[in-house]
């Protein structure tokens, strides 16, 4: 769909740092991007391959693939960052293409809604694109044997 960042990533028109971590039949996994700014450190985006705006509209295949992908991706983030928590959220307000933001809550980060505010509105916790690309490569390596 035109003017959808999610679809631009799928079509290759927009390349997140490090490219695709996972490029499956139903879902793709990439490091997050921040249009016009720096990427958010370690925040991954798990999104549907097809343009779909509501979780309620997932196909049975997309639904079946989601759970295992979420689990192994969160495991990889835990192994890489040893975060207090890995947050998983799907809002669909800014980018109306089904996606989950997976955010490792690192040392010094606030809890819950305050972290989301800092990440989504204040664009804190960013990192250089080359660091995000290296993180994407590390996650890809972690998932190599499980996907
Ligand atoms: Zn889309």
Short mmCIF file of C-alpha atoms and ligand atoms in Angstrom, two decimals:
data_model
loop_
_atom_site.label_atom_id
_atom_site.label_comp_id
_atom_site.label_asym_id
_atom_site.label_seq_id
_atom_site.Cartn_x
_atom_site.Cartn_y
_atom_site.Cartn_z
CA UNK A 1 0.00 0.00 0.00
CA UNK A 2 1.26 3.47 -0.85
CA UNK A 3 2.45 5.75 1.93
CA UNK A 4 2.88 2.86 4.37
CA UNK A 5 6.31 2.61 5.97
CA UNK A 6 5.69 -1.07 6.70
CA UNK A 7 5.07 -1.79 3.02
CA UNK A 8 8.07 0.30 2.00
CA UNK A 9 10.29 -1.90 4.16
CA UNK A 10 8.78 -5.09 2.69
CA UNK A 11 9.25 -3.82 -0.88
CA UNK A 12 12.85 -2.78 -0.25
CA UNK A 13 12.14 0.92 -0.73
CA UNK A 14 13.28 1.58 2.82
CA UNK A 15 16.10 -0.39 4.45
CA UNK A 16 16.25 -0.57 8.24
CA UNK A 17 19.75 -0.71 9.77
CA UNK A 18 21.30 -4.07 8.95
CA UNK A 19 18.46 -5.11 6.62
CA UNK A 20 16.11 -7.99 7.33
CA UNK A 21 16.87 -10.01 10.42
CA UNK A 22 14.17 -12.48 9.41
CA UNK A 23 12.33 -12.39 6.09
CA UNK A 24 9.69 -15.09 6.32
CA UNK A 25 6.55 -15.96 4.38
CA UNK A 26 4.27 -14.38 6.98
CA UNK A 27 6.41 -12.00 9.08
CA UNK A 28 9.55 -9.96 8.82
CA UNK A 29 11.86 -8.84 11.61
CA UNK A 30 14.05 -5.76 11.38
CA UNK A 31 15.76 -3.29 13.63
CA UNK A 32 13.58 -0.23 14.13
CA UNK A 33 14.07 2.89 12.12
CA UNK A 34 13.25 6.43 13.15
CA UNK A 35 12.26 8.43 10.08
CA UNK A 36 14.40 11.52 9.95
CA UNK A 37 16.33 10.51 13.05
CA UNK A 38 18.48 7.90 14.71
CA UNK A 39 17.23 4.35 15.29
CA UNK A 40 16.10 3.36 18.75
CA UNK A 41 18.74 1.11 20.30
CA UNK A 42 17.75 -2.57 20.19
CA UNK A 43 14.12 -1.94 19.37
CA UNK A 44 13.01 -4.52 16.82
CA UNK A 45 9.96 -4.49 14.59
CA UNK A 46 8.08 -7.72 13.85
CA UNK A 47 5.57 -6.99 11.10
CA UNK A 48 3.30 -8.83 8.71
CA UNK A 49 4.58 -9.31 5.18
CA UNK A 50 1.24 -8.28 3.71
CA UNK A 51 -0.45 -4.98 4.42
CA UNK A 52 -2.90 -5.66 7.21
CA UNK A 53 -4.16 -3.03 9.63
CA UNK A 54 -5.73 -5.05 12.47
CA UNK A 55 -4.51 -7.96 14.54
CA UNK A 56 -8.08 -9.28 14.28
CA UNK A 57 -7.54 -9.70 10.53
CA UNK A 58 -4.49 -11.97 10.70
CA UNK A 59 -4.74 -15.10 8.60
CA UNK A 60 -4.54 -18.48 10.37
CA UNK A 61 -1.00 -18.87 8.96
CA UNK A 62 0.08 -15.47 10.28
CA UNK A 63 -1.44 -16.25 13.67
CA UNK A 64 0.31 -19.61 13.92
CA UNK A 65 3.69 -18.15 13.00
CA UNK A 66 3.42 -15.21 15.40
CA UNK A 67 3.83 -16.94 18.75
CA UNK A 68 7.05 -18.82 17.98
CA UNK A 69 8.55 -15.73 16.32
CA UNK A 70 7.74 -13.53 19.29
CA UNK A 71 9.20 -16.07 21.68
CA UNK A 72 12.52 -16.68 19.91
CA UNK A 73 13.00 -12.99 19.20
CA UNK A 74 12.42 -12.04 22.83
CA UNK A 75 14.83 -14.82 23.83
CA UNK A 76 17.48 -13.39 21.50
CA UNK A 77 17.01 -9.90 22.95
CA UNK A 78 17.29 -11.29 26.48
CA UNK A 79 20.52 -13.09 25.63
CA UNK A 80 22.04 -10.04 23.95
CA UNK A 81 21.02 -7.31 26.39
CA UNK A 82 20.08 -9.00 29.69
CA UNK A 83 17.25 -6.46 29.98
CA UNK A 84 14.98 -6.26 33.03
CA UNK A 85 12.09 -6.88 30.60
CA UNK A 86 11.39 -7.11 26.91
CA UNK A 87 8.34 -5.04 26.09
CA UNK A 88 6.13 -6.10 23.18
CA UNK A 89 3.54 -3.64 21.97
CA UNK A 90 1.30 -3.28 18.95
CA UNK A 91 -0.57 0.00 18.57
CA UNK A 92 -0.92 0.66 14.85
CA UNK A 93 -1.56 4.37 15.29
CA UNK A 94 1.51 5.89 13.61
CA UNK A 95 2.07 3.08 11.12
CA UNK A 96 -1.23 1.32 10.32
CA UNK A 97 0.43 -1.94 9.26
CA UNK A 98 0.35 -4.71 11.86
CA UNK A 99 3.63 -4.70 13.75
CA UNK A 100 5.01 -5.34 17.17
CA UNK A 101 7.62 -3.10 18.76
CA UNK A 102 9.97 -5.24 20.82
CA UNK A 103 11.84 -3.05 23.26
CA UNK A 104 14.52 -4.37 25.61
CA UNK A 105 14.23 -2.28 28.80
CA UNK A 106 17.85 -1.58 29.62
CA UNK A 107 19.55 -0.21 32.73
CA UNK A 108 18.46 3.33 33.41
CA UNK A 109 15.31 3.16 31.33
CA UNK A 110 12.03 4.07 33.04
CA UNK A 111 9.24 1.55 33.45
CA UNK A 112 6.07 1.15 31.40
CA UNK A 113 4.25 4.10 29.89
CA UNK A 114 7.08 6.51 30.70
CA UNK A 115 9.49 4.43 28.59
CA UNK A 116 7.03 4.37 25.70
CA UNK A 117 6.68 8.14 25.95
CA UNK A 118 10.44 8.61 25.89
CA UNK A 119 10.86 6.23 22.96
CA UNK A 120 7.88 7.23 20.83
CA UNK A 121 7.50 10.94 21.58
CA UNK A 122 10.86 12.18 22.80
CA UNK A 123 13.00 9.85 20.66
CA UNK A 124 15.38 9.06 23.48
CA UNK A 125 17.51 5.92 23.67
CA UNK A 126 18.72 6.17 20.11
CA UNK A 127 21.99 4.87 18.70
CA UNK A 128 24.03 5.39 15.53
CA UNK A 129 22.81 3.48 12.47
CA UNK A 130 25.98 1.37 12.33
CA UNK A 131 25.44 0.23 15.91
CA UNK A 132 21.83 -0.69 15.07
CA UNK A 133 23.07 -2.62 12.01
CA UNK A 134 25.54 -4.52 14.20
CA UNK A 135 22.76 -5.34 16.67
CA UNK A 136 20.59 -6.59 13.80
CA UNK A 137 23.43 -8.87 12.71
CA UNK A 138 23.80 -10.21 16.25
CA UNK A 139 20.07 -11.00 16.49
CA UNK A 140 20.18 -12.63 13.03
CA UNK A 141 23.02 -14.86 14.22
CA UNK A 142 21.09 -15.80 17.37
CA UNK A 143 18.03 -16.75 15.30
CA UNK A 144 19.98 -18.64 12.63
CA UNK A 145 19.49 -22.01 14.30
CA UNK A 146 15.93 -21.54 15.51
CA UNK A 147 14.12 -20.16 12.46
ZN1 LIG B 1 1.60 -1.61 4.81
#
